[in-house]
mmCIF file of N, CA and C in Angstrom:
data_model
loop_
_atom_site.group_PDB
_atom_site.id
_atom_site.type_symbol
_atom_site.label_atom_id
_atom_site.label_comp_id
_atom_site.label_asym_id
_atom_site.label_seq_id
_atom_site.Cartn_x
_atom_site.Cartn_y
_atom_site.Cartn_z
ATOM 1 N N UNK L 1 63.759 31.962 -7.476
ATOM 2 C CA UNK L 1 62.422 32.403 -7.837
ATOM 3 C C UNK L 1 61.600 32.732 -6.600
ATOM 4 N N UNK L 2 61.733 31.893 -5.545
ATOM 5 C CA UNK L 2 60.970 32.151 -4.323
ATOM 6 C C UNK L 2 61.386 33.466 -3.682
ATOM 7 N N UNK L 3 62.673 33.840 -3.784
ATOM 8 C CA UNK L 3 63.119 35.130 -3.242
ATOM 9 C C UNK L 3 62.438 36.281 -3.966
ATOM 10 N N UNK L 4 62.325 36.156 -5.281
ATOM 11 C CA UNK L 4 61.668 37.198 -6.062
ATOM 12 C C UNK L 4 60.202 37.318 -5.656
ATOM 13 N N UNK L 5 59.526 36.193 -5.466
ATOM 14 C CA UNK L 5 58.135 36.225 -5.030
ATOM 15 C C UNK L 5 58.015 36.873 -3.656
ATOM 16 N N UNK L 6 58.927 36.549 -2.751
ATOM 17 C CA UNK L 6 58.909 37.145 -1.419
ATOM 18 C C UNK L 6 59.157 38.642 -1.502
ATOM 19 N N UNK L 7 60.087 39.051 -2.353
ATOM 20 C CA UNK L 7 60.376 40.475 -2.524
ATOM 21 C C UNK L 7 59.157 41.214 -3.071
ATOM 22 N N UNK L 8 58.501 40.630 -4.067
ATOM 23 C CA UNK L 8 57.312 41.249 -4.645
ATOM 24 C C UNK L 8 56.209 41.359 -3.596
ATOM 25 N N UNK L 9 56.013 40.313 -2.805
ATOM 26 C CA UNK L 9 54.993 40.348 -1.753
ATOM 27 C C UNK L 9 55.324 41.403 -0.704
ATOM 28 N N UNK L 10 56.601 41.510 -0.333
ATOM 29 C CA UNK L 10 57.018 42.498 0.664
ATOM 30 C C UNK L 10 56.798 43.914 0.152
ATOM 31 N N UNK L 11 57.171 44.165 -1.099
ATOM 32 C CA UNK L 11 56.965 45.491 -1.686
ATOM 33 C C UNK L 11 55.476 45.810 -1.729
ATOM 34 N N UNK L 12 54.647 44.817 -2.057
ATOM 35 C CA UNK L 12 53.202 45.027 -2.074
ATOM 36 C C UNK L 12 52.674 45.409 -0.709
ATOM 37 N N UNK L 13 53.156 44.743 0.340
ATOM 38 C CA UNK L 13 52.734 45.084 1.698
ATOM 39 C C UNK L 13 53.217 46.465 2.092
ATOM 40 N N UNK L 14 54.429 46.812 1.699
ATOM 41 C CA UNK L 14 54.955 48.139 2.022
ATOM 42 C C UNK L 14 54.134 49.203 1.314
ATOM 43 N N UNK L 15 53.749 48.955 0.082
ATOM 44 C CA UNK L 15 52.939 49.922 -0.655
ATOM 45 C C UNK L 15 51.579 50.098 0.007
ATOM 46 N N UNK L 16 50.989 48.996 0.461
ATOM 47 C CA UNK L 16 49.697 49.082 1.120
ATOM 48 C C UNK L 16 49.802 49.866 2.422
ATOM 49 N N UNK L 17 50.878 49.632 3.196
ATOM 50 C CA UNK L 17 51.003 50.364 4.454
ATOM 51 C C UNK L 17 51.382 51.815 4.208
ATOM 52 N N UNK L 18 52.064 52.093 3.115
ATOM 53 C CA UNK L 18 52.399 53.481 2.795
ATOM 54 C C UNK L 18 51.140 54.271 2.459
ATOM 55 N N UNK L 19 50.076 53.551 2.075
ATOM 56 C CA UNK L 19 48.823 54.221 1.753
ATOM 57 C C UNK L 19 47.982 54.477 2.995
ATOM 58 N N UNK L 20 48.525 54.175 4.185
ATOM 59 C CA UNK L 20 47.755 54.433 5.404
ATOM 60 C C UNK L 20 47.248 55.854 5.360
ATOM 61 N N UNK L 21 45.985 55.994 5.629
ATOM 62 C CA UNK L 21 45.358 57.302 5.498
ATOM 63 C C UNK L 21 44.679 57.679 6.796
ATOM 64 N N UNK L 22 44.645 58.965 7.027
ATOM 65 C CA UNK L 22 43.953 59.455 8.206
ATOM 66 C C UNK L 22 43.122 60.667 7.809
ATOM 67 N N UNK L 23 42.176 60.970 8.654
ATOM 68 C CA UNK L 23 41.339 62.109 8.345
ATOM 69 C C UNK L 23 40.326 62.385 9.425
ATOM 70 N N UNK L 24 39.417 63.285 9.087
ATOM 71 C CA UNK L 24 38.364 63.729 9.990
ATOM 72 C C UNK L 24 37.026 63.505 9.309
ATOM 73 N N UNK L 25 36.067 62.981 10.061
ATOM 74 C CA UNK L 25 34.714 62.769 9.570
ATOM 75 C C UNK L 25 33.792 63.701 10.341
ATOM 76 N N UNK L 26 33.048 64.522 9.609
ATOM 77 C CA UNK L 26 32.044 65.404 10.197
ATOM 78 C C UNK L 26 30.688 64.754 9.992
ATOM 79 N N UNK L 27 29.910 64.680 11.063
ATOM 80 C CA UNK L 27 28.614 64.025 10.987
ATOM 81 C C UNK L 27 27.652 64.642 11.988
ATOM 82 N N UNK L 28 26.380 64.460 11.727
ATOM 83 C CA UNK L 28 25.358 64.884 12.676
ATOM 84 C C UNK L 28 25.514 64.043 13.945
ATOM 85 N N UNK L 29 25.359 64.648 15.113
ATOM 86 C CA UNK L 29 25.517 63.887 16.355
ATOM 87 C C UNK L 29 24.576 62.688 16.472
ATOM 88 N N UNK L 30 23.457 62.708 15.781
ATOM 89 C CA UNK L 30 22.461 61.642 15.931
ATOM 90 C C UNK L 30 22.500 60.586 14.829
ATOM 91 N N UNK L 31 23.439 60.659 13.906
ATOM 92 C CA UNK L 31 23.435 59.752 12.748
ATOM 93 C C UNK L 31 24.201 58.459 13.050
ATOM 94 N N UNK L 32 23.485 57.335 13.057
ATOM 95 C CA UNK L 32 24.106 56.044 13.322
ATOM 96 C C UNK L 32 24.772 55.424 12.111
ATOM 97 N N UNK L 33 24.225 55.662 10.911
ATOM 98 C CA UNK L 33 24.831 55.052 9.725
ATOM 99 C C UNK L 33 26.220 55.636 9.469
ATOM 100 N N UNK L 34 26.439 56.875 9.903
ATOM 101 C CA UNK L 34 27.761 57.486 9.764
ATOM 102 C C UNK L 34 28.783 56.723 10.602
ATOM 103 N N UNK L 35 28.366 56.332 11.810
ATOM 104 C CA UNK L 35 29.256 55.550 12.673
ATOM 105 C C UNK L 35 29.586 54.211 12.026
ATOM 106 N N UNK L 36 28.599 53.607 11.364
ATOM 107 C CA UNK L 36 28.828 52.329 10.675
ATOM 108 C C UNK L 36 29.816 52.506 9.527
ATOM 109 N N UNK L 37 29.728 53.626 8.795
ATOM 110 C CA UNK L 37 30.675 53.894 7.706
ATOM 111 C C UNK L 37 32.080 54.094 8.269
ATOM 112 N N UNK L 38 32.196 54.813 9.376
ATOM 113 C CA UNK L 38 33.505 55.014 10.011
ATOM 114 C C UNK L 38 34.095 53.659 10.396
ATOM 115 N N UNK L 39 33.279 52.774 10.945
ATOM 116 C CA UNK L 39 33.760 51.432 11.305
ATOM 117 C C UNK L 39 34.253 50.684 10.072
ATOM 118 N N UNK L 40 33.526 50.777 8.969
ATOM 119 C CA UNK L 40 33.936 50.162 7.693
ATOM 120 C C UNK L 40 35.309 50.690 7.267
ATOM 121 N N UNK L 41 35.489 51.989 7.358
ATOM 122 C CA UNK L 41 36.760 52.602 6.949
ATOM 123 C C UNK L 41 37.899 52.184 7.882
ATOM 124 N N UNK L 42 37.636 52.154 9.177
ATOM 125 C CA UNK L 42 38.674 51.764 10.134
ATOM 126 C C UNK L 42 39.068 50.303 9.951
ATOM 127 N N UNK L 43 38.110 49.442 9.640
ATOM 128 C CA UNK L 43 38.418 48.038 9.370
ATOM 129 C C UNK L 43 39.297 47.898 8.128
ATOM 130 N N UNK L 44 39.226 48.875 7.239
ATOM 131 C CA UNK L 44 40.045 48.870 6.021
ATOM 132 C C UNK L 44 41.395 49.557 6.248
ATOM 133 N N UNK L 45 41.671 49.984 7.477
ATOM 134 C CA UNK L 45 42.978 50.542 7.803
ATOM 135 C C UNK L 45 43.053 52.055 7.912
ATOM 136 N N UNK L 46 41.946 52.748 7.771
ATOM 137 C CA UNK L 46 41.954 54.205 7.886
ATOM 138 C C UNK L 46 41.900 54.611 9.360
ATOM 139 N N UNK L 47 42.573 55.701 9.684
ATOM 140 C CA UNK L 47 42.516 56.269 11.029
ATOM 141 C C UNK L 47 41.705 57.550 10.947
ATOM 142 N N UNK L 48 40.531 57.537 11.573
ATOM 143 C CA UNK L 48 39.613 58.653 11.437
ATOM 144 C C UNK L 48 39.210 59.230 12.791
ATOM 145 N N UNK L 49 39.168 60.534 12.849
ATOM 146 C CA UNK L 49 38.646 61.248 14.005
ATOM 147 C C UNK L 49 37.230 61.684 13.653
ATOM 148 N N UNK L 50 36.286 61.432 14.539
ATOM 149 C CA UNK L 50 34.898 61.798 14.297
ATOM 150 C C UNK L 50 34.594 63.092 15.040
ATOM 151 N N UNK L 51 34.047 64.054 14.299
ATOM 152 C CA UNK L 51 33.664 65.338 14.884
ATOM 153 C C UNK L 51 32.184 65.593 14.623
ATOM 154 N N UNK L 52 31.355 65.393 15.650
ATOM 155 C CA UNK L 52 29.935 65.723 15.476
ATOM 156 C C UNK L 52 29.778 67.216 15.171
ATOM 157 N N UNK L 53 28.855 67.526 14.267
ATOM 158 C CA UNK L 53 28.656 68.914 13.840
ATOM 159 C C UNK L 53 27.160 69.155 13.665
ATOM 160 N N UNK L 54 26.682 70.273 14.196
ATOM 161 C CA UNK L 54 25.251 70.572 14.126
ATOM 162 C C UNK L 54 24.811 71.207 12.818
ATOM 163 N N UNK L 55 25.747 71.716 12.015
ATOM 164 C CA UNK L 55 25.383 72.375 10.763
ATOM 165 C C UNK L 55 26.165 71.742 9.606
ATOM 166 N N UNK L 56 25.711 70.567 9.184
ATOM 167 C CA UNK L 56 26.416 69.839 8.132
ATOM 168 C C UNK L 56 26.364 70.560 6.790
ATOM 169 N N UNK L 57 25.335 71.339 6.553
ATOM 170 C CA UNK L 57 25.247 72.079 5.290
ATOM 171 C C UNK L 57 26.441 73.015 5.137
ATOM 172 N N UNK L 58 26.858 73.649 6.216
ATOM 173 C CA UNK L 58 28.009 74.561 6.136
ATOM 174 C C UNK L 58 29.306 73.794 5.908
ATOM 175 N N UNK L 59 29.431 72.607 6.489
ATOM 176 C CA UNK L 59 30.623 71.779 6.277
ATOM 177 C C UNK L 59 30.724 71.414 4.797
ATOM 178 N N UNK L 60 29.629 70.966 4.233
ATOM 179 C CA UNK L 60 29.613 70.551 2.830
ATOM 180 C C UNK L 60 29.915 71.726 1.906
ATOM 181 N N UNK L 61 29.354 72.866 2.211
ATOM 182 C CA UNK L 61 29.606 74.060 1.408
ATOM 183 C C UNK L 61 31.081 74.461 1.511
ATOM 184 N N UNK L 62 31.627 74.477 2.707
ATOM 185 C CA UNK L 62 33.036 74.843 2.914
ATOM 186 C C UNK L 62 33.983 73.901 2.182
ATOM 187 N N UNK L 63 33.596 72.629 2.063
ATOM 188 C CA UNK L 63 34.467 71.646 1.411
ATOM 189 C C UNK L 63 34.195 71.509 -0.082
ATOM 190 N N UNK L 64 33.213 72.239 -0.590
ATOM 191 C CA UNK L 64 32.959 72.234 -2.026
ATOM 192 C C UNK L 64 32.238 71.011 -2.549
ATOM 193 N N UNK L 65 31.435 70.366 -1.710
ATOM 194 C CA UNK L 65 30.676 69.201 -2.166
ATOM 195 C C UNK L 65 29.529 69.682 -3.051
ATOM 196 N N UNK L 66 29.464 69.211 -4.299
ATOM 197 C CA UNK L 66 28.361 69.614 -5.173
ATOM 198 C C UNK L 66 27.006 69.282 -4.530
ATOM 199 N N UNK L 67 26.057 70.170 -4.662
ATOM 200 C CA UNK L 67 24.754 70.030 -4.006
ATOM 201 C C UNK L 67 24.059 68.722 -4.351
ATOM 202 N N UNK L 68 24.171 68.260 -5.591
ATOM 203 C CA UNK L 68 23.469 67.043 -5.988
ATOM 204 C C UNK L 68 24.187 65.765 -5.569
ATOM 205 N N UNK L 69 25.319 65.891 -4.882
ATOM 206 C CA UNK L 69 26.079 64.724 -4.433
ATOM 207 C C UNK L 69 26.115 64.588 -2.925
ATOM 208 N N UNK L 70 25.342 65.385 -2.220
ATOM 209 C CA UNK L 70 25.435 65.387 -0.776
ATOM 210 C C UNK L 70 24.773 64.167 -0.145
ATOM 211 N N UNK L 71 25.302 63.814 1.015
ATOM 212 C CA UNK L 71 24.814 62.689 1.796
ATOM 213 C C UNK L 71 24.820 63.111 3.257
ATOM 214 N N UNK L 72 24.958 62.161 4.156
ATOM 215 C CA UNK L 72 24.825 62.496 5.571
ATOM 216 C C UNK L 72 26.129 62.900 6.248
ATOM 217 N N UNK L 73 27.264 62.401 5.834
ATOM 218 C CA UNK L 73 28.526 62.753 6.486
ATOM 219 C C UNK L 73 29.549 63.175 5.437
ATOM 220 N N UNK L 74 30.533 63.936 5.902
ATOM 221 C CA UNK L 74 31.573 64.463 5.019
ATOM 222 C C UNK L 74 32.914 64.258 5.708
ATOM 223 N N UNK L 75 33.887 63.772 4.957
ATOM 224 C CA UNK L 75 35.214 63.531 5.526
ATOM 225 C C UNK L 75 36.275 64.222 4.690
ATOM 226 N N UNK L 76 37.378 64.506 5.333
ATOM 227 C CA UNK L 76 38.585 64.928 4.618
ATOM 228 C C UNK L 76 39.649 63.901 4.986
ATOM 229 N N UNK L 77 40.087 63.154 3.976
ATOM 230 C CA UNK L 77 41.063 62.087 4.174
ATOM 231 C C UNK L 77 42.252 62.346 3.264
ATOM 232 N N UNK L 78 43.415 62.507 3.874
ATOM 233 C CA UNK L 78 44.650 62.802 3.129
ATOM 234 C C UNK L 78 44.440 63.917 2.114
ATOM 235 N N UNK L 79 43.667 64.920 2.491
ATOM 236 C CA UNK L 79 43.460 66.088 1.641
ATOM 237 C C UNK L 79 42.279 65.995 0.697
ATOM 238 N N UNK L 80 41.688 64.819 0.532
ATOM 239 C CA UNK L 80 40.547 64.638 -0.359
ATOM 240 C C UNK L 80 39.240 64.730 0.417
ATOM 241 N N UNK L 81 38.199 65.215 -0.231
ATOM 242 C CA UNK L 81 36.863 65.241 0.350
ATOM 243 C C UNK L 81 36.178 63.925 -0.010
ATOM 244 N N UNK L 82 35.620 63.275 0.999
ATOM 245 C CA UNK L 82 34.879 62.034 0.791
ATOM 246 C C UNK L 82 33.484 62.261 1.358
ATOM 247 N N UNK L 83 32.498 62.235 0.482
ATOM 248 C CA UNK L 83 31.120 62.545 0.857
ATOM 249 C C UNK L 83 30.270 61.284 0.836
ATOM 250 N N UNK L 84 29.663 60.974 1.966
ATOM 251 C CA UNK L 84 28.718 59.876 2.021
ATOM 252 C C UNK L 84 29.361 58.509 2.100
ATOM 253 N N UNK L 85 28.607 57.515 1.678
ATOM 254 C CA UNK L 85 28.937 56.105 1.900
ATOM 255 C C UNK L 85 29.851 55.527 0.813
ATOM 256 N N UNK L 86 30.980 56.163 0.605
ATOM 257 C CA UNK L 86 31.956 55.715 -0.390
ATOM 258 C C UNK L 86 32.686 54.483 0.164
ATOM 259 N N UNK L 87 32.762 53.390 -0.599
ATOM 260 C CA UNK L 87 33.503 52.216 -0.133
ATOM 261 C C UNK L 87 34.999 52.516 0.061
ATOM 262 N N UNK L 88 35.575 51.902 1.084
ATOM 263 C CA UNK L 88 36.988 52.110 1.406
ATOM 264 C C UNK L 88 37.890 51.798 0.213
ATOM 265 N N UNK L 89 37.560 50.776 -0.558
ATOM 266 C CA UNK L 89 38.426 50.412 -1.688
ATOM 267 C C UNK L 89 38.479 51.518 -2.733
ATOM 268 N N UNK L 90 37.408 52.288 -2.871
ATOM 269 C CA UNK L 90 37.428 53.400 -3.834
ATOM 270 C C UNK L 90 38.265 54.556 -3.300
ATOM 271 N N UNK L 91 38.225 54.787 -1.998
ATOM 272 C CA UNK L 91 39.074 55.828 -1.401
ATOM 273 C C UNK L 91 40.536 55.429 -1.561
ATOM 274 N N UNK L 92 40.843 54.161 -1.345
ATOM 275 C CA UNK L 92 42.225 53.691 -1.527
ATOM 276 C C UNK L 92 42.670 53.871 -2.976
ATOM 277 N N UNK L 93 41.773 53.582 -3.910
ATOM 278 C CA UNK L 93 42.102 53.757 -5.332
ATOM 279 C C UNK L 93 42.397 55.230 -5.627
ATOM 280 N N UNK L 94 41.594 56.130 -5.070
ATOM 281 C CA UNK L 94 41.814 57.569 -5.254
ATOM 282 C C UNK L 94 43.167 57.981 -4.683
ATOM 283 N N UNK L 95 43.493 57.501 -3.487
ATOM 284 C CA UNK L 95 44.750 57.870 -2.838
ATOM 285 C C UNK L 95 45.971 57.327 -3.588
ATOM 286 N N UNK L 96 45.790 56.228 -4.293
ATOM 287 C CA UNK L 96 46.901 55.600 -5.008
ATOM 288 C C UNK L 96 47.193 56.269 -6.352
ATOM 289 N N UNK L 97 46.333 57.169 -6.781
ATOM 290 C CA UNK L 97 46.515 57.836 -8.068
ATOM 291 C C UNK L 97 46.665 59.332 -7.848
ATOM 292 N N UNK L 98 47.238 60.002 -8.804
ATOM 293 C CA UNK L 98 47.348 61.462 -8.751
ATOM 294 C C UNK L 98 46.428 62.015 -9.831
ATOM 295 N N UNK L 99 45.156 62.137 -9.491
ATOM 296 C CA UNK L 99 44.138 62.456 -10.485
ATOM 297 C C UNK L 99 43.819 63.934 -10.613
ATOM 298 N N UNK L 100 44.183 64.736 -9.612
ATOM 299 C CA UNK L 100 43.794 66.137 -9.616
ATOM 300 C C UNK L 100 42.347 66.338 -9.181
ATOM 301 N N UNK L 101 41.719 65.287 -8.687
ATOM 302 C CA UNK L 101 40.339 65.390 -8.227
ATOM 303 C C UNK L 101 40.284 66.020 -6.840
ATOM 304 N N UNK L 102 39.126 66.573 -6.507
ATOM 305 C CA UNK L 102 38.889 67.122 -5.179
ATOM 306 C C UNK L 102 38.375 66.035 -4.233
ATOM 307 N N UNK L 103 37.582 65.102 -4.782
ATOM 308 C CA UNK L 103 37.072 64.055 -3.922
ATOM 309 C C UNK L 103 36.119 63.107 -4.598
ATOM 310 N N UNK L 104 35.506 62.259 -3.759
ATOM 311 C CA UNK L 104 34.539 61.258 -4.197
ATOM 312 C C UNK L 104 33.252 61.430 -3.402
ATOM 313 N N UNK L 105 32.138 61.025 -4.002
ATOM 314 C CA UNK L 105 30.853 61.133 -3.318
ATOM 315 C C UNK L 105 29.914 60.007 -3.737
ATOM 316 N N UNK L 106 29.114 59.586 -2.779
ATOM 317 C CA UNK L 106 27.956 58.737 -3.048
ATOM 318 C C UNK L 106 26.759 59.535 -2.549
ATOM 319 N N UNK L 107 25.951 59.982 -3.483
ATOM 320 C CA UNK L 107 24.788 60.803 -3.132
ATOM 321 C C UNK L 107 23.746 59.981 -2.394
ATOM 322 N N UNK L 108 23.085 60.617 -1.463
ATOM 323 C CA UNK L 108 22.027 59.956 -0.721
ATOM 324 C C UNK L 108 22.581 58.880 0.198
ATOM 325 N N UNK L 109 21.764 57.887 0.435
ATOM 326 C CA UNK L 109 22.121 56.821 1.361
ATOM 327 C C UNK L 109 21.646 55.486 0.787
ATOM 328 N N UNK L 110 22.268 55.015 -0.307
ATOM 329 C CA UNK L 110 21.776 53.803 -0.961
ATOM 330 C C UNK L 110 21.948 52.555 -0.094
ATOM 331 N N UNK L 111 20.905 51.748 -0.055
ATOM 332 C CA UNK L 111 20.958 50.491 0.689
ATOM 333 C C UNK L 111 22.016 49.592 0.068
ATOM 334 N N UNK L 112 22.846 49.018 0.932
ATOM 335 C CA UNK L 112 23.912 48.130 0.483
ATOM 336 C C UNK L 112 25.262 48.805 0.408
ATOM 337 N N UNK L 113 25.290 50.134 0.472
ATOM 338 C CA UNK L 113 26.584 50.836 0.512
ATOM 339 C C UNK L 113 27.152 50.704 1.924
ATOM 340 N N UNK L 114 28.465 50.884 2.106
ATOM 341 C CA UNK L 114 29.055 50.731 3.431
ATOM 342 C C UNK L 114 28.385 51.641 4.460
ATOM 343 N N UNK L 115 27.920 51.018 5.540
ATOM 344 C CA UNK L 115 27.201 51.750 6.569
ATOM 345 C C UNK L 115 25.701 51.708 6.382
ATOM 346 N N UNK L 116 25.268 51.284 5.218
ATOM 347 C CA UNK L 116 23.832 51.215 4.911
ATOM 348 C C UNK L 116 23.411 49.777 4.574
ATOM 349 N N UNK L 117 24.106 48.806 5.146
ATOM 350 C CA UNK L 117 23.796 47.409 4.878
ATOM 351 C C UNK L 117 22.423 47.056 5.449
ATOM 352 N N UNK L 118 21.689 46.268 4.696
ATOM 353 C CA UNK L 118 20.365 45.819 5.112
ATOM 354 C C UNK L 118 20.171 44.426 4.541
ATOM 355 N N UNK L 119 20.675 43.441 5.272
ATOM 356 C CA UNK L 119 20.645 42.071 4.766
ATOM 357 C C UNK L 119 21.471 41.974 3.495
ATOM 358 N N UNK L 120 20.901 41.295 2.505
ATOM 359 C CA UNK L 120 21.616 41.168 1.232
ATOM 360 C C UNK L 120 21.065 42.107 0.162
ATOM 361 N N UNK L 121 20.250 43.086 0.589
ATOM 362 C CA UNK L 121 19.689 44.048 -0.373
ATOM 363 C C UNK L 121 20.788 44.974 -0.878
ATOM 364 N N UNK L 122 20.700 45.344 -2.145
ATOM 365 C CA UNK L 122 21.712 46.193 -2.763
ATOM 366 C C UNK L 122 21.057 47.087 -3.801
ATOM 367 N N UNK L 123 20.962 48.373 -3.515
ATOM 368 C CA UNK L 123 20.502 49.325 -4.524
ATOM 369 C C UNK L 123 21.695 49.684 -5.410
ATOM 370 N N UNK L 124 21.488 49.793 -6.694
ATOM 371 C CA UNK L 124 22.582 50.262 -7.548
ATOM 372 C C UNK L 124 22.931 51.709 -7.191
ATOM 373 N N UNK L 125 24.222 52.014 -7.189
ATOM 374 C CA UNK L 125 24.669 53.389 -6.965
ATOM 375 C C UNK L 125 26.002 53.600 -7.660
ATOM 376 N N UNK L 126 26.353 54.860 -7.808
ATOM 377 C CA UNK L 126 27.600 55.218 -8.471
ATOM 378 C C UNK L 126 28.439 56.087 -7.544
ATOM 379 N N UNK L 127 29.700 55.734 -7.408
ATOM 380 C CA UNK L 127 30.658 56.600 -6.727
ATOM 381 C C UNK L 127 31.065 57.639 -7.765
ATOM 382 N N UNK L 128 30.832 58.892 -7.443
ATOM 383 C CA UNK L 128 31.144 59.982 -8.360
ATOM 384 C C UNK L 128 32.419 60.693 -7.906
ATOM 385 N N UNK L 129 33.205 61.133 -8.868
ATOM 386 C CA UNK L 129 34.386 61.952 -8.596
ATOM 387 C C UNK L 129 34.041 63.389 -8.962
ATOM 388 N N UNK L 130 34.643 64.336 -8.235
ATOM 389 C CA UNK L 130 34.425 65.742 -8.561
ATOM 390 C C UNK L 130 35.717 66.519 -8.378
ATOM 391 N N UNK L 131 35.814 67.629 -9.132
ATOM 392 C CA UNK L 131 36.988 68.485 -9.020
ATOM 393 C C UNK L 131 36.603 69.814 -8.386
ATOM 394 N N UNK L 132 37.571 70.702 -8.221
ATOM 395 C CA UNK L 132 37.318 71.990 -7.556
ATOM 396 C C UNK L 132 36.311 72.850 -8.310
ATOM 397 N N UNK L 133 36.227 72.682 -9.625
ATOM 398 C CA UNK L 133 35.302 73.474 -10.436
ATOM 399 C C UNK L 133 33.878 72.913 -10.400
ATOM 400 N N UNK L 134 33.698 71.764 -9.745
ATOM 401 C CA UNK L 134 32.375 71.155 -9.682
ATOM 402 C C UNK L 134 32.087 70.190 -10.814
ATOM 403 N N UNK L 135 33.070 69.926 -11.674
ATOM 404 C CA UNK L 135 32.898 68.936 -12.732
ATOM 405 C C UNK L 135 32.841 67.552 -12.106
ATOM 406 N N UNK L 136 32.014 66.700 -12.662
ATOM 407 C CA UNK L 136 31.825 65.362 -12.107
ATOM 408 C C UNK L 136 32.011 64.290 -13.170
ATOM 409 N N UNK L 137 32.323 63.089 -12.689
ATOM 410 C CA UNK L 137 32.416 61.929 -13.572
ATOM 411 C C UNK L 137 32.222 60.679 -12.731
ATOM 412 N N UNK L 138 31.718 59.629 -13.360
ATOM 413 C CA UNK L 138 31.561 58.352 -12.664
ATOM 414 C C UNK L 138 32.941 57.789 -12.351
ATOM 415 N N UNK L 139 33.118 57.313 -11.142
ATOM 416 C CA UNK L 139 34.378 56.720 -10.690
ATOM 417 C C UNK L 139 34.252 55.204 -10.604
ATOM 418 N N UNK L 140 33.095 54.714 -10.089
ATOM 419 C CA UNK L 140 32.836 53.275 -9.998
ATOM 420 C C UNK L 140 31.342 53.048 -9.811
ATOM 421 N N UNK L 141 30.826 52.030 -10.465
ATOM 422 C CA UNK L 141 29.416 51.664 -10.331
ATOM 423 C C UNK L 141 29.284 50.467 -9.389
ATOM 424 N N UNK L 142 28.210 50.442 -8.604
ATOM 425 C CA UNK L 142 27.906 49.308 -7.723
ATOM 426 C C UNK L 142 26.470 48.880 -7.956
ATOM 427 N N UNK L 143 26.152 47.601 -7.880
ATOM 428 C CA UNK L 143 27.136 46.547 -7.688
ATOM 429 C C UNK L 143 28.018 46.415 -8.921
ATOM 430 N N UNK L 144 29.242 45.970 -8.668
ATOM 431 C CA UNK L 144 30.184 45.798 -9.775
ATOM 432 C C UNK L 144 29.726 44.637 -10.643
ATOM 433 N N UNK L 145 29.881 44.786 -11.964
ATOM 434 C CA UNK L 145 29.466 43.685 -12.855
ATOM 435 C C UNK L 145 30.306 42.445 -12.661
#
């Protein structure tokens, strides 16, 4: 029985490492909360290259981020668009499924989202999913019940 448990644990670790993700984060050169979000993602195992960009509106438009879902930084991770302060666990969930989605977004800069921590304050927010056609749906609500 212990061998089976060890095998299951090993397979779980292999699956987690197989999900290693890398990408590029585009951000305004002066935005500090973007750096905090990158740190959050790197602590969760993501490998990210940061590219400061002076015209973030063009980056968002080129990547198809719906106008009402825009935030301060935009990333492309393993082919998906990640807009704003999306928690690493939601990006991992997206990468682990084959949903046909274009990406995830957290609109604005809600207090308590990764990179926007302010003590123990937590504004409710929703991680939204979107597809290439601009259709949207709730992916996860925060704080979680």
